[in-house]
mmCIF file of C-alpha atoms and ligand atoms in Angstrom:
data_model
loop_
_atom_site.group_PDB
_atom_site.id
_atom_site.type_symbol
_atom_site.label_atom_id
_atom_site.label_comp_id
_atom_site.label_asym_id
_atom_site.label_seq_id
_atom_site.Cartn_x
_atom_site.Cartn_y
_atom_site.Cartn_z
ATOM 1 C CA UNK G 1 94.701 103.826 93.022
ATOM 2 C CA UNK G 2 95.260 101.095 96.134
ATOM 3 C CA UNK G 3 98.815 100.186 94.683
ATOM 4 C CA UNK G 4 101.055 102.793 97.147
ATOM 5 C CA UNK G 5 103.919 103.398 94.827
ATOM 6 C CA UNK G 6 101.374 104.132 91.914
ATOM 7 C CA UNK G 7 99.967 106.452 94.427
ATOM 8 C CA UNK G 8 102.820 108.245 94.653
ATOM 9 C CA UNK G 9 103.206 109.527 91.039
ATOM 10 C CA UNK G 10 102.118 112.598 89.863
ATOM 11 C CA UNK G 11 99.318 112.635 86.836
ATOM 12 C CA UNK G 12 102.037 113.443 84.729
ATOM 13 C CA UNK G 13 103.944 110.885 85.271
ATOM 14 C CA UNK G 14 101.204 108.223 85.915
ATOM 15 C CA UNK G 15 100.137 109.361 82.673
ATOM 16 C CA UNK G 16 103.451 107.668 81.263
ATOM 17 C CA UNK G 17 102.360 104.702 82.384
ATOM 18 C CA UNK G 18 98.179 104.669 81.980
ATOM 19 C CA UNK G 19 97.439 104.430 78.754
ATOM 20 C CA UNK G 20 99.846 100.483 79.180
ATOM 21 C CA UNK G 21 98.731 99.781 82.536
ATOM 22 C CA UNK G 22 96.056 96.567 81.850
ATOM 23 C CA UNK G 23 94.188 95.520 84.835
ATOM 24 C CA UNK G 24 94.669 92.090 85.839
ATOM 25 C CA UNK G 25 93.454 89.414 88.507
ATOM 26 C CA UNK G 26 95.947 87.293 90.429
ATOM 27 C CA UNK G 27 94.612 84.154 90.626
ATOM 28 C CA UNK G 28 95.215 82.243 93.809
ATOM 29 C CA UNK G 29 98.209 79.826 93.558
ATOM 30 C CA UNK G 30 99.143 81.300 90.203
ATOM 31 C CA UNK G 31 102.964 80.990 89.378
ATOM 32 C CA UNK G 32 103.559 85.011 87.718
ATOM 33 C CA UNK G 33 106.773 84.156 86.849
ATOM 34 C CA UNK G 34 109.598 81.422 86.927
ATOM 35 C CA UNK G 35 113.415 81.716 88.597
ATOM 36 C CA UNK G 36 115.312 81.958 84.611
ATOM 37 C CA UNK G 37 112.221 83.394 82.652
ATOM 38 C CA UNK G 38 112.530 86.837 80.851
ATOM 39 C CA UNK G 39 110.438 88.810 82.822
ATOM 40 C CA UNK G 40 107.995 90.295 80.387
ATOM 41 C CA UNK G 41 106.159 92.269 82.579
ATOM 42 C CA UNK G 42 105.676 94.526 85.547
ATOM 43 C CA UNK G 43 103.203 94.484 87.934
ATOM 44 C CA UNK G 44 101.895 96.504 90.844
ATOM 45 C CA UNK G 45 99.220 94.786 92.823
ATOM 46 C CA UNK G 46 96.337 96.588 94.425
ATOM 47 C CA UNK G 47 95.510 93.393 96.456
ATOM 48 C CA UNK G 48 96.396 90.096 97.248
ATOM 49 C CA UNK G 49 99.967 88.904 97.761
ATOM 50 C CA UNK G 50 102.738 87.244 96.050
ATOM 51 C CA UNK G 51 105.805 85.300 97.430
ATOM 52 C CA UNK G 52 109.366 85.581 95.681
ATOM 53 C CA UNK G 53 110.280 82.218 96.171
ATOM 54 C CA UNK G 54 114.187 80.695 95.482
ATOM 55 C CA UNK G 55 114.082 77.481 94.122
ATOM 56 C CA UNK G 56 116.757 75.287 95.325
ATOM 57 C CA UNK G 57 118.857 72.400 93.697
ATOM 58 C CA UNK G 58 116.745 69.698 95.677
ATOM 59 C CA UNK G 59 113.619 70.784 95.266
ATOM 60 C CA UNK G 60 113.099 72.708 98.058
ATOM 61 C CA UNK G 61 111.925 76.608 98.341
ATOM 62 C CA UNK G 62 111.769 78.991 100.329
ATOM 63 C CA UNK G 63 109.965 82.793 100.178
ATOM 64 C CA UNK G 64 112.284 85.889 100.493
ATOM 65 C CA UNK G 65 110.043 88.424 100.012
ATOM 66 C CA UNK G 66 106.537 89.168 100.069
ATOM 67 C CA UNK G 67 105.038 91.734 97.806
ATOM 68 C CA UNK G 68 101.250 93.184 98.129
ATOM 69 C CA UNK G 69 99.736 97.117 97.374
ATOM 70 C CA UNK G 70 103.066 98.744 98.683
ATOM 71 C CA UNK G 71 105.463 96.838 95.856
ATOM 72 C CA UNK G 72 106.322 96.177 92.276
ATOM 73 C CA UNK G 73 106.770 92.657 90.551
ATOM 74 C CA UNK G 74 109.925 92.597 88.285
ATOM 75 C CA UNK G 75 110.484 96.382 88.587
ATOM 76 C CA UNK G 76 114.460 94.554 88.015
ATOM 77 C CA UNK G 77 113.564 94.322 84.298
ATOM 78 C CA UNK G 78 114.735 98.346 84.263
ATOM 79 C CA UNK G 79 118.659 97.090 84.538
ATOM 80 C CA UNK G 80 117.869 95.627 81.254
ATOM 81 C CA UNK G 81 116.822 92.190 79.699
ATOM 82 C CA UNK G 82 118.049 89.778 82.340
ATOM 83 C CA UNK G 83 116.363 86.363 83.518
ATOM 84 C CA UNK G 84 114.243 86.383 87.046
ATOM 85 C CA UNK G 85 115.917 85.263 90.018
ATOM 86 C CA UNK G 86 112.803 84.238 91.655
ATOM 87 C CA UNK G 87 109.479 82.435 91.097
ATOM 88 C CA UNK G 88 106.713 84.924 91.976
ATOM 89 C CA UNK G 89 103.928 83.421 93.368
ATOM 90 C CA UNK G 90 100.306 84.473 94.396
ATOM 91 C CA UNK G 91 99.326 83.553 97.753
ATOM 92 C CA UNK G 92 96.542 85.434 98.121
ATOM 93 C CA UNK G 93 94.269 86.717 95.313
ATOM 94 C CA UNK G 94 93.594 90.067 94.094
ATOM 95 C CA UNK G 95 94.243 92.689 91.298
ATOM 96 C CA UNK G 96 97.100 94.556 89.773
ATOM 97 C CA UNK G 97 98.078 96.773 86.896
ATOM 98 C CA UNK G 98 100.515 94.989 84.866
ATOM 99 C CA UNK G 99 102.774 96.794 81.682
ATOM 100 C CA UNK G 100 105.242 95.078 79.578
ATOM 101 C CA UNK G 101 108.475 95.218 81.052
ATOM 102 C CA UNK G 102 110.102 97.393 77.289
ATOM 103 C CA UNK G 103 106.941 99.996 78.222
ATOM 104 C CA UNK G 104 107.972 100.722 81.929
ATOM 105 C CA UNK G 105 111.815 101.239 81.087
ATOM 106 C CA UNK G 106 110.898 103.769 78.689
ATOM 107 C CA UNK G 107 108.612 105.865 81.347
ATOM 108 C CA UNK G 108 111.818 104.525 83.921
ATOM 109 C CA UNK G 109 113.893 106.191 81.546
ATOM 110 C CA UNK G 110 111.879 109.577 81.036
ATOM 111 C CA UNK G 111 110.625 110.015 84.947
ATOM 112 C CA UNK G 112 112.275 110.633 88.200
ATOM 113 C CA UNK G 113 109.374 109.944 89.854
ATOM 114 C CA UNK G 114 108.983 106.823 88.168
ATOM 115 C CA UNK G 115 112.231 105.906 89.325
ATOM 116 C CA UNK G 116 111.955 107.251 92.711
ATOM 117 C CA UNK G 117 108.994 104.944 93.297
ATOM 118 C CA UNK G 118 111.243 102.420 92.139
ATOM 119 C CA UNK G 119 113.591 103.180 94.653
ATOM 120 C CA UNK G 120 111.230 103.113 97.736
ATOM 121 C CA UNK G 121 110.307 99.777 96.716
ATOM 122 C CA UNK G 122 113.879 98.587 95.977
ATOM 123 C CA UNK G 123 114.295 100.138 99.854
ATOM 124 C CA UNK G 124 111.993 98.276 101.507
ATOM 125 C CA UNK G 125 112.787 94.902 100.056
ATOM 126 C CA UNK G 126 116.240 95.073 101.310
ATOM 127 C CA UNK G 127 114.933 95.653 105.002
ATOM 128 C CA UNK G 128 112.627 92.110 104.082
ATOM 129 C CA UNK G 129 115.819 90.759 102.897
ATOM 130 C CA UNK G 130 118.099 91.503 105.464
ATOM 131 C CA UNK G 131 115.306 91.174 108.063
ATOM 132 C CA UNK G 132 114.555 87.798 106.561
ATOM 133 C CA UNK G 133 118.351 86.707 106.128
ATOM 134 C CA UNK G 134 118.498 87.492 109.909
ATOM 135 C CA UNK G 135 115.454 86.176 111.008
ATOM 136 C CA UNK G 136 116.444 83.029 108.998
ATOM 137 C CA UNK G 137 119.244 82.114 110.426
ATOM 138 C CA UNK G 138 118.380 83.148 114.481
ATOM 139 C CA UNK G 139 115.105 82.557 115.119
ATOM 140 C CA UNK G 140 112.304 79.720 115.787
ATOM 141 C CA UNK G 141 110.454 78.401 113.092
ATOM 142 C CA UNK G 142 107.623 78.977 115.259
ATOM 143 C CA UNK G 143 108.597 82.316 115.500
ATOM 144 C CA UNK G 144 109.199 82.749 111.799
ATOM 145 C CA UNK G 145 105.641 81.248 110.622
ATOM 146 C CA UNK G 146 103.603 83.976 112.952
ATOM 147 C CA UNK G 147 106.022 86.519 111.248
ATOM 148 C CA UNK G 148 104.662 85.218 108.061
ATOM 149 C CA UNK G 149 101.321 85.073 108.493
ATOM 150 C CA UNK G 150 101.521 88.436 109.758
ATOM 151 C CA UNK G 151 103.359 89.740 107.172
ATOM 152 C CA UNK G 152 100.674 88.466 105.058
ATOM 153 C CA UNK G 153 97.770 89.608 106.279
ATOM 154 C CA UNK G 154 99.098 92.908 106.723
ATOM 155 C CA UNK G 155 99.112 93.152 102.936
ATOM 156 C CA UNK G 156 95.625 91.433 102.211
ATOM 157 C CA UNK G 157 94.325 93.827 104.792
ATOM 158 C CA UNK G 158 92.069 91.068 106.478
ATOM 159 C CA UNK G 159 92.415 88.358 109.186
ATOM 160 C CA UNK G 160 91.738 85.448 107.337
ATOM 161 C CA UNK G 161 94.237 83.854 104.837
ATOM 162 C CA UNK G 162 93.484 81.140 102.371
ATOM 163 C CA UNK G 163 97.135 79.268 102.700
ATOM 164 C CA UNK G 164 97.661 75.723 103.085
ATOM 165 C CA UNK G 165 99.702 73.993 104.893
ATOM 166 C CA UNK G 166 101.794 72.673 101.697
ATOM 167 C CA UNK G 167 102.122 76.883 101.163
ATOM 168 C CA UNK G 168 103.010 77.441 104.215
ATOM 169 C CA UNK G 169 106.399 74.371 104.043
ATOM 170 C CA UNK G 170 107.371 76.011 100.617
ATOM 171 C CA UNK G 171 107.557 79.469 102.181
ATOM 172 C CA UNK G 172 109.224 78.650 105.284
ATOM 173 C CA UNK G 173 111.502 75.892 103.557
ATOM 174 C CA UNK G 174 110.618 73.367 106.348
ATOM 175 C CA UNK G 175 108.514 69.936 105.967
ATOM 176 C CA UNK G 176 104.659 70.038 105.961
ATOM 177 C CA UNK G 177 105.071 67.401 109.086
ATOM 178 C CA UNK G 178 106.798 70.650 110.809
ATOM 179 C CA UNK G 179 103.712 72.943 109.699
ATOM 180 C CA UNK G 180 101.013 70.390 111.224
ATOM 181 C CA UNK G 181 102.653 70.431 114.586
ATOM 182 C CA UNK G 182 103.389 74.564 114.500
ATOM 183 C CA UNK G 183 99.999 75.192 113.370
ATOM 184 C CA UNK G 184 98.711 72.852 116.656
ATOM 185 C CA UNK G 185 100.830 74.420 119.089
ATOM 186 C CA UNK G 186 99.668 77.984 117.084
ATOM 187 C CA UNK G 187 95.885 76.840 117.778
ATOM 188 C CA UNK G 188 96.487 75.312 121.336
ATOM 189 C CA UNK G 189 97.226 78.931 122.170
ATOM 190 C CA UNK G 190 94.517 81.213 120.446
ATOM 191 C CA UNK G 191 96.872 82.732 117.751
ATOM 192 C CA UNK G 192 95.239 80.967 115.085
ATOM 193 C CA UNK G 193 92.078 78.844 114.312
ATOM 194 C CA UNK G 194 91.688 76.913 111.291
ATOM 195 C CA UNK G 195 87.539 76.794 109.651
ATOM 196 C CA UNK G 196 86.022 73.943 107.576
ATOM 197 C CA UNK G 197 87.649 75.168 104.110
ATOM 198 C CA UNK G 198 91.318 75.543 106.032
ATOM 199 C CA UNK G 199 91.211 79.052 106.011
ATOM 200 C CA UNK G 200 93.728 80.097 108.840
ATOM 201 C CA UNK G 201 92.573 83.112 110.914
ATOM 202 C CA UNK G 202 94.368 85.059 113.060
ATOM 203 C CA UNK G 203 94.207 86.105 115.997
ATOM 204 C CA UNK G 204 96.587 89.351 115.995
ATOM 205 C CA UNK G 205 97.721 90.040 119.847
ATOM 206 C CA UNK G 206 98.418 86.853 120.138
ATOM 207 C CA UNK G 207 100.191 85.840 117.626
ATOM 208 C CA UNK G 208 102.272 88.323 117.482
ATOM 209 C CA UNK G 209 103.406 87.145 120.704
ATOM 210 C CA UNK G 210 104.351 84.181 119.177
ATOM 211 C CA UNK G 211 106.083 85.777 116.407
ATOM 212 C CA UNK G 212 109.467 87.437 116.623
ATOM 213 C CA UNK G 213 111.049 91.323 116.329
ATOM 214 C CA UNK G 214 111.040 90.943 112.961
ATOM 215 C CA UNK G 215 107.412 91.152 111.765
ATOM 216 C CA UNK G 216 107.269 94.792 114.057
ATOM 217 C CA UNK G 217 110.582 96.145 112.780
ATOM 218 C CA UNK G 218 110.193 95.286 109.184
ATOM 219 C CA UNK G 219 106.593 97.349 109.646
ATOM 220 C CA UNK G 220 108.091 99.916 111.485
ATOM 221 C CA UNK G 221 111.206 100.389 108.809
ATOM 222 C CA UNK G 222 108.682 100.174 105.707
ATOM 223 C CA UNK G 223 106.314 102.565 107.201
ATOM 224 C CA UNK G 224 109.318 104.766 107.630
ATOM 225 C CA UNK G 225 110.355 104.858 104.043
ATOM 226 C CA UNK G 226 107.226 105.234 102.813
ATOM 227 C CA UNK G 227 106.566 108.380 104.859
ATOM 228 C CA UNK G 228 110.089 109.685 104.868
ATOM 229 C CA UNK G 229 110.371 109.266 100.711
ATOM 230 C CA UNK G 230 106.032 110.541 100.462
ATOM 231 C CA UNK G 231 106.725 113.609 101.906
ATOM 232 C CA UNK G 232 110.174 114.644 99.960
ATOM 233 C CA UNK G 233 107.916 113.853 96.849
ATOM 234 C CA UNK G 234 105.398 116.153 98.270
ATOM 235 C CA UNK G 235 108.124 118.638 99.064
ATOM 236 C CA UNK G 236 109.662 118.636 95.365
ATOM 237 C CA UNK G 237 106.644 118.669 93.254
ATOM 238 C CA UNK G 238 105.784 122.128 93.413
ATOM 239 C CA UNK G 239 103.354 124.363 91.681
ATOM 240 C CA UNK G 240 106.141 125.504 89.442
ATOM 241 C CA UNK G 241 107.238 121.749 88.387
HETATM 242 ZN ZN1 ZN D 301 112.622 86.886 113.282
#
């Protein structure tokens, strides 16, 4: 089982979940779900990566959140029938385990460790969030595109993403004119080199020079909660439970 929260459950309680758990391939550039759609489903990846992206007014976006093997996808739905507030997109491919959204409340509802998974994920967005919200508003665009590509490619597990440039203006909410001259001043330097089919690959000391605090402290504060919440699940789940 790659995805990490998954990972975390117990066969008994996984078992609440298997037998509705279909496995599913996200499709690069797929749109999962729509800001204002019901969201029928949840879904932990095992690969790959999705953006949550916010829609704005004048067209524009711009990613909050990225989710990979260590997340959920509408894991909300458990608050009840309410419309997304994001448009979940796939940025890089891979797999997941998807079950209707009515199936997963019920196993919510009958599991603490179902909803203790929940809760480490619902953790560790905030820190993207408030990371994010920070990061937003302080630092260099420059800055904030090497967070993102490290960001991603800490969840695909690889070097090598397949993003365009057109991704990369609707995650950073800046103009693709802005992306063409970051990505030459990210090249001139060695953190990244582009191939024939536009794959960008990185070049990890480097650019996380370029990047800001943020990529290293969101890592840091994830990797905390992960542990931190892994072993008090390891520490209740005795031979007696
Ligand atoms: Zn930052």
């Amino acid at each position: 089982m790659r995805n990490r929260l998954l990972a975390t459950l117990a066969p008994l309680d996984f078992d609440l979940l298997g037998p509705e758990l279909e496995t599913v391939a996200l499709v690069q550039d797929a749109v999962l779900s729509r800001a204002g759609d019901q969201i029928e489903h949840v879904l932990f990846p095992h690969s790959g990566a999705i953006s949550l992206m916010i829609d704005m007014a004048d067209g524009r976006t711009i990613a909050t959140a990225a989710v990979g093997r260590e997340g959920v996808v509408g894991s909300l739905s458990v608050l009840g029938p309410s419309p997304s507030a994001v448009t979940a997109i796939v940025r890089a491919a891979g797999t997941a385990s998807r079950i209707p959204s009515s199936r997963f409340q019920a196993a919510f509802n009958r599991s603490p460790a179902i909803r203790h998974a929940v809760q480490i994920h619902m953790r560790a967005m905030l820190i993207q969030f408030q990371l994010g919200a920070a990061c937003n508003g302080l630092h260099p665009v420059k800055a904030r595109m090497a967070r993102w590509l490290l960001h991603l490619c800490d969840y695909i597990g690889d070097d090598v993403l397949p993003l365009t440039q057109e991704t990369l203006s609707e995650i950073l909410g800046v103009r693709r004119t802005t992306v063409t001259l970051l990505m030459r001043n990210l090249r001139a330097s060695g953190a990244i080199r582009v191939d024939r089919r536009g794959q960008i690959e990185i070049d990890r000391p480097r650019l996380a020079a370029a990047a800001c605090e943020c990529h290293g402290a969101m890592r840091l504060e994830i990797e905390e909660i992960f542990s931190m919440n892994t072993a008090r699940s390891q520490a209740t789940v005795g031979p007696d439970d």
